[in-house]
mmCIF file of C-alpha atoms and ligand atoms in Angstrom:
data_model
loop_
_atom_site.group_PDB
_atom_site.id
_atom_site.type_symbol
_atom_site.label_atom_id
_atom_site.label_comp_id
_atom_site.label_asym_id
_atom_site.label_seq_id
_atom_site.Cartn_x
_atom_site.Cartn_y
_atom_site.Cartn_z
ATOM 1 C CA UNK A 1163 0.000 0.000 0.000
ATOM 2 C CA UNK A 1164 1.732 3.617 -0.963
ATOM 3 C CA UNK A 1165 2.497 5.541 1.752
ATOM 4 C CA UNK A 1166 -0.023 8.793 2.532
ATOM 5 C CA UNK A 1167 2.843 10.823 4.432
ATOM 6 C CA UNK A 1168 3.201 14.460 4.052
ATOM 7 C CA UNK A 1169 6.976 14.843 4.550
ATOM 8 C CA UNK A 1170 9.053 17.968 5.525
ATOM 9 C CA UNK A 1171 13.013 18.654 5.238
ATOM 10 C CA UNK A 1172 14.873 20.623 6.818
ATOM 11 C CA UNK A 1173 18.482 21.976 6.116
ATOM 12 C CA UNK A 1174 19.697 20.565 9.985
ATOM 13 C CA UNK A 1175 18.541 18.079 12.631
ATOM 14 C CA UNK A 1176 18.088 21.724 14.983
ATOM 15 C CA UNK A 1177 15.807 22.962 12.291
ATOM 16 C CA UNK A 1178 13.913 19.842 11.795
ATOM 17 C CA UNK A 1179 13.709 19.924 15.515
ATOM 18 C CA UNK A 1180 12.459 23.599 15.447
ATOM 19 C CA UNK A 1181 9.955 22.424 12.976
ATOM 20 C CA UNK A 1182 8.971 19.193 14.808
ATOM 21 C CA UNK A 1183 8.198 21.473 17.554
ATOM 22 C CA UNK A 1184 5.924 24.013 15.867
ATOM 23 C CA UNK A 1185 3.441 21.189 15.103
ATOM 24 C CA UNK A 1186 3.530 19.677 18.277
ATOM 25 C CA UNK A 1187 2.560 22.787 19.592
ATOM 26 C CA UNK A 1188 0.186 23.674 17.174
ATOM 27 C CA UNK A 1189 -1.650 20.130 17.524
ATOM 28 C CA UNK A 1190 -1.503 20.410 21.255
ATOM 29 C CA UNK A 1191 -2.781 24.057 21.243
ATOM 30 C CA UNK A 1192 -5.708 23.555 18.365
ATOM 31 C CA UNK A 1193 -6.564 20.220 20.109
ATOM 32 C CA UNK A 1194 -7.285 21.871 23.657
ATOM 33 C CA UNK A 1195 -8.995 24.721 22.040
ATOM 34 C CA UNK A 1196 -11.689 22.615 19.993
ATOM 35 C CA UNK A 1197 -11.641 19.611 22.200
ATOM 36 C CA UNK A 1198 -10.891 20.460 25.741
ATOM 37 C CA UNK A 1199 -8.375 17.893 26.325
ATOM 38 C CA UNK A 1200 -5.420 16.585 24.447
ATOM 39 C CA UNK A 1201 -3.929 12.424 24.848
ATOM 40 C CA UNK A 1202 -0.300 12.507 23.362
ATOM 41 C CA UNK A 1203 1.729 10.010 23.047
ATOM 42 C CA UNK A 1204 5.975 10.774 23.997
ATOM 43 C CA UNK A 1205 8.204 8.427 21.828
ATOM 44 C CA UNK A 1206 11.928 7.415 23.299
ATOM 45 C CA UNK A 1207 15.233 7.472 22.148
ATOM 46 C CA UNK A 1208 17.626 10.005 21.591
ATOM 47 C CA UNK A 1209 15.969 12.037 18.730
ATOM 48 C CA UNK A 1210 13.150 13.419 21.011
ATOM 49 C CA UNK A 1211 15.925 14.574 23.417
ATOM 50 C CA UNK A 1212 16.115 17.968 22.034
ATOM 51 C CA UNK A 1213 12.611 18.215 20.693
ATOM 52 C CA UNK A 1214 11.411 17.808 24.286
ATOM 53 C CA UNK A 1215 13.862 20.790 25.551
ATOM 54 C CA UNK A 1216 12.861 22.857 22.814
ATOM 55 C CA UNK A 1217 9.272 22.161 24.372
ATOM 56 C CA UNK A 1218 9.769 22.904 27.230
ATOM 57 C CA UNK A 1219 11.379 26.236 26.952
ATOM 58 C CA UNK A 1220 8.729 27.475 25.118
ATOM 59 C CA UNK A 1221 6.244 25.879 26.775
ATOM 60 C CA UNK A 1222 7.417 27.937 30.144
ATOM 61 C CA UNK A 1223 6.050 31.020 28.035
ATOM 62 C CA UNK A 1224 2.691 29.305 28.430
ATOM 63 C CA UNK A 1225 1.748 28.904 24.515
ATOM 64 C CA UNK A 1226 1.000 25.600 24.971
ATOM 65 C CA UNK A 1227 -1.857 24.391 27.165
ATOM 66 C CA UNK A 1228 0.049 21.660 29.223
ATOM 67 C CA UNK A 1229 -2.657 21.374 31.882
ATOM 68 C CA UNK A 1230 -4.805 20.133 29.498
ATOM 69 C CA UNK A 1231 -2.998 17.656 28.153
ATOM 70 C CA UNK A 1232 -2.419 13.728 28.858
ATOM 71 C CA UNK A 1233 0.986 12.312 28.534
ATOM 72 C CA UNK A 1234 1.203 8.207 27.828
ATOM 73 C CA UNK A 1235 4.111 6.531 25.957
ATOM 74 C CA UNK A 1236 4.650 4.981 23.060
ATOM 75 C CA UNK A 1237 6.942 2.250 24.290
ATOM 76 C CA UNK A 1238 9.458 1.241 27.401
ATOM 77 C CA UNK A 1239 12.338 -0.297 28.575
ATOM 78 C CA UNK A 1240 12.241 -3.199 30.866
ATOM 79 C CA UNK A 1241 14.104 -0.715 33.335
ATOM 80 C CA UNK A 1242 12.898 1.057 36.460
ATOM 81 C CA UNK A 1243 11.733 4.676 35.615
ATOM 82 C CA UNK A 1244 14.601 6.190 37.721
ATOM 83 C CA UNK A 1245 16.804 4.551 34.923
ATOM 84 C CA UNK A 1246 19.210 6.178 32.554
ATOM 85 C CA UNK A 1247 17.573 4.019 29.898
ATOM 86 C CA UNK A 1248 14.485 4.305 30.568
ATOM 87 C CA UNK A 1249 12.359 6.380 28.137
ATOM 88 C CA UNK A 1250 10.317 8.122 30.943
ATOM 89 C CA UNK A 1251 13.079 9.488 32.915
ATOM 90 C CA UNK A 1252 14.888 11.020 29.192
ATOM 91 C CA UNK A 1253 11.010 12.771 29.219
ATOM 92 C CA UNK A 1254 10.700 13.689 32.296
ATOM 93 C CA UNK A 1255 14.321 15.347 32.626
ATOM 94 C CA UNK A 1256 14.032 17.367 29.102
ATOM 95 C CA UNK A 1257 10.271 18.392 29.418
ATOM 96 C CA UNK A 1258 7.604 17.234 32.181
ATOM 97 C CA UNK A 1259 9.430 18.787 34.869
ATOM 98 C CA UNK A 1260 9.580 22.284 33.025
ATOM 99 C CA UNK A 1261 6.257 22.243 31.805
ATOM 100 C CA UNK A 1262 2.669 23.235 34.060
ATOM 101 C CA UNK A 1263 1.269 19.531 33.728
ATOM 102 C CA UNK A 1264 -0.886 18.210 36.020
ATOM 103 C CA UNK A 1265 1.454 15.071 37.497
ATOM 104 C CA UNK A 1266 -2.235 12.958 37.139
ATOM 105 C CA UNK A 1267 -1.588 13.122 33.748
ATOM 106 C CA UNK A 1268 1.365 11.576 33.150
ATOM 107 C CA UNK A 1269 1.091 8.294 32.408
ATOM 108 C CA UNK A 1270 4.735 6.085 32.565
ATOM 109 C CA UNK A 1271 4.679 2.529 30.767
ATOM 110 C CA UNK A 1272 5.454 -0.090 33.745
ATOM 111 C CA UNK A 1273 7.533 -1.843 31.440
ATOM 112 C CA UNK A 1274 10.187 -3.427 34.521
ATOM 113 C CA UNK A 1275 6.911 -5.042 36.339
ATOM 114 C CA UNK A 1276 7.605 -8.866 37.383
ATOM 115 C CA UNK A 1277 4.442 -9.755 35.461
ATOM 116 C CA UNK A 1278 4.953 -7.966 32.208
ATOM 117 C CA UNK A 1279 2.177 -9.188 29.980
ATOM 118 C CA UNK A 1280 -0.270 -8.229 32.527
ATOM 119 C CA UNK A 1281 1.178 -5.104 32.724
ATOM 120 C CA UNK A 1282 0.815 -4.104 29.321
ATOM 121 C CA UNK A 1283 -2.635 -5.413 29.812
ATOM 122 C CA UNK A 1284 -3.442 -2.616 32.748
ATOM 123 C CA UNK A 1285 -1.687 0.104 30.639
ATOM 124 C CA UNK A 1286 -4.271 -0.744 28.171
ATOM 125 C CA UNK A 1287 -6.876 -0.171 30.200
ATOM 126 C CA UNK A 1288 -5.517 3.177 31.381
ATOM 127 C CA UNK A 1289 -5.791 4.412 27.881
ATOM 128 C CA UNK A 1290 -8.924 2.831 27.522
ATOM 129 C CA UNK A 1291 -10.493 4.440 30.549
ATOM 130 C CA UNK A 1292 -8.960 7.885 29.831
ATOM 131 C CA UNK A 1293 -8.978 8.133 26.120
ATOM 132 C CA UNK A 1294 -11.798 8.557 24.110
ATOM 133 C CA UNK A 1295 -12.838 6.188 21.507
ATOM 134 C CA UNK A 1296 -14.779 8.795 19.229
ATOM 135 C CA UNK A 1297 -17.170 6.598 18.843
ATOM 136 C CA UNK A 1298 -15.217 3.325 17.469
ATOM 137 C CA UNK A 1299 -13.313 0.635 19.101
ATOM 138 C CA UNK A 1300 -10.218 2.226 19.801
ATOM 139 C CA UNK A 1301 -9.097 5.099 21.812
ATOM 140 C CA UNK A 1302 -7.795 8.067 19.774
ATOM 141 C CA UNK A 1303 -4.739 9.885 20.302
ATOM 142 C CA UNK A 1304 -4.470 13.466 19.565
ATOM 143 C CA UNK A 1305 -0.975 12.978 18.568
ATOM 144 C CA UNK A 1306 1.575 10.050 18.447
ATOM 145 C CA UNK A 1307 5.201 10.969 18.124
ATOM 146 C CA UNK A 1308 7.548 8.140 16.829
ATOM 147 C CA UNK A 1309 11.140 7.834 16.422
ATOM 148 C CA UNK A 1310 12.641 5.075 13.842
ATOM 149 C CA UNK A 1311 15.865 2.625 14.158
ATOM 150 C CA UNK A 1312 18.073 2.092 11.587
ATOM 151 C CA UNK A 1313 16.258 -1.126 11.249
ATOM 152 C CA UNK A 1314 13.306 0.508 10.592
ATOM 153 C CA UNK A 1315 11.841 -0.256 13.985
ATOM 154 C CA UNK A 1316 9.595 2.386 15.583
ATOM 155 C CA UNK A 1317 8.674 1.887 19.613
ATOM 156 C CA UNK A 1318 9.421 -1.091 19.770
ATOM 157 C CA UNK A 1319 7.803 -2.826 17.038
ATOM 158 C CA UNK A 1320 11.095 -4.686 15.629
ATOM 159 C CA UNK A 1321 11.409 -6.785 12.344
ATOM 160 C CA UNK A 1322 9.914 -9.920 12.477
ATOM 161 C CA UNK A 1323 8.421 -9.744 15.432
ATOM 162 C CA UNK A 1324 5.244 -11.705 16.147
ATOM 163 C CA UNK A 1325 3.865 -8.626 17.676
ATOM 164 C CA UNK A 1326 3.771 -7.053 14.455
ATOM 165 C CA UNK A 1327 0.884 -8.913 13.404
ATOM 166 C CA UNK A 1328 -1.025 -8.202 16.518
ATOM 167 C CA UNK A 1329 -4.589 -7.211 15.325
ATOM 168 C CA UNK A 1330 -6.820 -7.018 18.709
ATOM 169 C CA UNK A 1331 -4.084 -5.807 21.927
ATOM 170 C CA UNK A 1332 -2.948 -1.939 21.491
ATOM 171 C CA UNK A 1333 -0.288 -2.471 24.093
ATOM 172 C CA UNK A 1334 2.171 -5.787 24.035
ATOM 173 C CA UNK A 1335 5.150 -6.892 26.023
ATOM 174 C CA UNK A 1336 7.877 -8.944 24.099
ATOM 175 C CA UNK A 1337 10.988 -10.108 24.554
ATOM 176 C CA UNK A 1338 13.366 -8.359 21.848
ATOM 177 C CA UNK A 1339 16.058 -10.901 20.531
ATOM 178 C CA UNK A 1340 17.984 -8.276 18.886
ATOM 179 C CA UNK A 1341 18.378 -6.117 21.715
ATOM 180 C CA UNK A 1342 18.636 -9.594 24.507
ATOM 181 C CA UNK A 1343 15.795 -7.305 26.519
ATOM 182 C CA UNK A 1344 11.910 -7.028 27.061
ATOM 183 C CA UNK A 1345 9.979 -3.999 25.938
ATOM 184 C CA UNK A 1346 6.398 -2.633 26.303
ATOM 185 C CA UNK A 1347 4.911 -1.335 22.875
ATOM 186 C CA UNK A 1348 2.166 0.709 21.533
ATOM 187 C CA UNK A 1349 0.588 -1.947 18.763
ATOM 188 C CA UNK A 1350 -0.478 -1.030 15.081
ATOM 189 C CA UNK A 1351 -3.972 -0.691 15.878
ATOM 190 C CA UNK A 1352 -3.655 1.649 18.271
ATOM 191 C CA UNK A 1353 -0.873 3.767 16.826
ATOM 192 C CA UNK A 1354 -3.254 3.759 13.471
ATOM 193 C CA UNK A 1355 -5.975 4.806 15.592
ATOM 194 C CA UNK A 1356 -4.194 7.995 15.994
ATOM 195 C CA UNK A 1357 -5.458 11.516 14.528
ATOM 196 C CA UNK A 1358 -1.715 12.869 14.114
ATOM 197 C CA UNK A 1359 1.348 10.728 13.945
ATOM 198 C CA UNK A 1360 4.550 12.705 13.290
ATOM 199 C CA UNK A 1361 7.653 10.597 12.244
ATOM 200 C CA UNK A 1362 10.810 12.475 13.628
ATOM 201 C CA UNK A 1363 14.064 10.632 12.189
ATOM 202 C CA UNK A 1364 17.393 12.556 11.642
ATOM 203 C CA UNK A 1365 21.282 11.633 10.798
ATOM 204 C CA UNK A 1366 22.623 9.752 7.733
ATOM 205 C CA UNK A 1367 22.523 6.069 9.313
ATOM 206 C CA UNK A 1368 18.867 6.087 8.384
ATOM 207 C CA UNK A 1369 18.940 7.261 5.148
ATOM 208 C CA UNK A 1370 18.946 3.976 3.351
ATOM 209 C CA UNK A 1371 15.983 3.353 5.785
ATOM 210 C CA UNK A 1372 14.465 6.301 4.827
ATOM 211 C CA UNK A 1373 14.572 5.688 1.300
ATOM 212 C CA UNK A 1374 12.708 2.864 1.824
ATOM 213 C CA UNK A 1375 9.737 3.832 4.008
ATOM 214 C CA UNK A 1376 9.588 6.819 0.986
ATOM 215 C CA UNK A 1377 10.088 4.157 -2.165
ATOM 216 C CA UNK A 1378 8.235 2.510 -3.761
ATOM 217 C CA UNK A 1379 9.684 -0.905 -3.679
ATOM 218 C CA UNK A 1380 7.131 -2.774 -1.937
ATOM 219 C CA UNK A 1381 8.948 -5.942 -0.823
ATOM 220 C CA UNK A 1382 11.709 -3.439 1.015
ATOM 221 C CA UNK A 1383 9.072 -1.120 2.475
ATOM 222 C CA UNK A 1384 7.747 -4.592 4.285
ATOM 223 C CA UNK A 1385 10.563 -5.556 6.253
ATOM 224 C CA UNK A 1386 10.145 -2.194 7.713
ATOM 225 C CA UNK A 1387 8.290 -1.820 11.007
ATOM 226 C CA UNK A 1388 7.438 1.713 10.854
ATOM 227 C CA UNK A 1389 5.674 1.653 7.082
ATOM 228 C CA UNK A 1390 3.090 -0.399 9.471
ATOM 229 C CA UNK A 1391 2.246 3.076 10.643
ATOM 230 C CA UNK A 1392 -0.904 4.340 8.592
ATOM 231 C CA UNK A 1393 -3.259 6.349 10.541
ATOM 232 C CA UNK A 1394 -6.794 4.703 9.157
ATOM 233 C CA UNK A 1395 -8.318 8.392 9.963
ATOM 234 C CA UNK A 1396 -5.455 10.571 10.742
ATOM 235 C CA UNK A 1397 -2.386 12.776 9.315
ATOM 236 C CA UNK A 1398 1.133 11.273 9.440
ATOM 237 C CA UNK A 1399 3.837 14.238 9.079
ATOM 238 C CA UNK A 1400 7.481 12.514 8.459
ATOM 239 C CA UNK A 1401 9.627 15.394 9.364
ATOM 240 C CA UNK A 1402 13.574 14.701 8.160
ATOM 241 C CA UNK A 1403 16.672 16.557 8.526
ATOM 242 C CA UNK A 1404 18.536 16.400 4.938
ATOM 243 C CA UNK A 1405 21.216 13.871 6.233
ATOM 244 C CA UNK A 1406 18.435 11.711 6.757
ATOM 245 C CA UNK A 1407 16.550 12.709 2.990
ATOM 246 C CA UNK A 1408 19.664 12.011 1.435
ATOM 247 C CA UNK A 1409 19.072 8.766 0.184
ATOM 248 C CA UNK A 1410 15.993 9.208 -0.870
ATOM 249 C CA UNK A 1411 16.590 12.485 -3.218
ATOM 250 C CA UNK A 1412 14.803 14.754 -1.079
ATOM 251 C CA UNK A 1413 16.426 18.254 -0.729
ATOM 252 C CA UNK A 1414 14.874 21.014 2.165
ATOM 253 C CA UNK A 1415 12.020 22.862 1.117
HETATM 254 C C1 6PG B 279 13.106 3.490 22.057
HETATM 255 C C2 6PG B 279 12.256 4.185 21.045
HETATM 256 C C3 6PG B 279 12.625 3.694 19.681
HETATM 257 C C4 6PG B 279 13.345 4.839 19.036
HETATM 258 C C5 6PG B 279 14.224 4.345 17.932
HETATM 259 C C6 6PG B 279 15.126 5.464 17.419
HETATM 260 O O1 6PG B 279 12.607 3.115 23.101
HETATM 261 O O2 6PG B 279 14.318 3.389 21.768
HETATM 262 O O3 6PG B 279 10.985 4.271 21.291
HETATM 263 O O4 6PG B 279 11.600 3.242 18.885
HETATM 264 O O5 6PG B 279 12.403 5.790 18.539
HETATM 265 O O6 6PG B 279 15.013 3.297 18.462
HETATM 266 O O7 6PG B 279 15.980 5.803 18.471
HETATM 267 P P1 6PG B 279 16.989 7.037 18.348
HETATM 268 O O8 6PG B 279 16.124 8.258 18.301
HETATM 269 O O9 6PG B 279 17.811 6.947 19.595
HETATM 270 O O10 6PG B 279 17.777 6.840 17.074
#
């Protein structure tokens, strides 16, 4: 299936950053306006890192509504959330403890519990119980942000893995043989669910990648995790920094 992404490059990773944040911003601001509340969902990694700063130095001028808005997480490590690997504490450090959110509303992914599938099964109902379904099956987010391995991975939805053909959980725990660790994962259906998804992937070791998830070559594009991301009813934004267009041709606007 072609791709439906509307994609954006920018000259640097700090101006693909700069531009990564003005739609966050603008999704959490319109979102709050029109709908009260806003259920975003933080991806991990190292990318983010100065996305999430950049967030939260504006967001101390107050632009963005931050009490309004629910914080869950795309995927975890099998660490405690005090860990230096551990996607929650990289959030919390760079941009929930600079920004006017209620702490309620943070939502961490107990991905180091003892019992780890019924963990992912209680974070499920968390987002059940506080997201809205919109009247289908599946709670919406307002806004999924995802990050992408050279693998092609995004949270941790890896190659091959069974999880990838998950149809009826929207959170799964797996053990990742690649990485000799568990993780906790946002599934397809509920990253699909989504009404924004924004694809933030910079630096020349994912070009090749990149050029994939953009081409056309169908049998390549499906060994890649993250063209599993399709919002049924939503906008996907793939914002790039022009190491990581390279590959694929694309030059900043
Ligand atoms: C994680 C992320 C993962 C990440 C990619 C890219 O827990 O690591 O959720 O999916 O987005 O691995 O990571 P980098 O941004 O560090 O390249």
């Amino acid at each position: 299936m072609e791709h439906q992404y509307e994609v954006f490059v920018e000259p640097s990773a700090e101006e693909a950053t700069g531009l990564a944040s003005k739609f966050v911003k603008s999704i959490l601001s319109d979102t709050v306006l029109h709908r009260g509340f806003c259920y975003l969902a933080l991806a991990g990694g190292t990318t983010p890192h100065g996305l999430y700063l950049r967030l939260a130095a504006d967001g101390v001028s107050g632009d963005v509504p931050w009490q309004s808005v629910h914080v869950f997480f795309g995927d975890e490590r099998d660490v405690p959330q005090d860990h230096i690997g551990s996607n929650f504490l990289m959030a919390q450090r760079t941009l929930l403890d600079h920004v006017p959110i209620n702490l309620a509303h943070i939502h961490p992914m107990p991905a180091d519990a003892e019992d780890l599938r019924n963990a992912a099964a209680e974070y499920e109902n968390t987002i059940r119980q506080v997201v809205p379904c919109d009247g289908g099956a599946i709670p919406r987010f307002d806004l999924v942000l995802l990050g992408m391995g050279a693998d092609g991975h995004t949270v941790s939805l890896f190659p091959g893995a069974d999880v990838l053909r998950e149809t009826e959980r929207l959170v799964a725990a797996h053990f990742v043989p690649v990485l000799g660790r568990k993780r906790m994962t946002f599934t397809y259906p509920l990253i699909n669910a989504a009404r924004n998804v924004i694809l933030f992937v910079t630096g020349s070791d994912k070009a090749e990648t990149i050029a994939h998830v953009l081409g056309h070559d169908a049998e390549a594009r499906a060994k890649l995790p993250v063209c599993g991301v399709m919002p049924t009813a939503g906008k996907m934004k793939v914002i790039l920094d022009a190491d990581a267009a390279r590959a694929a041709n694309l030059r900043p606007q």
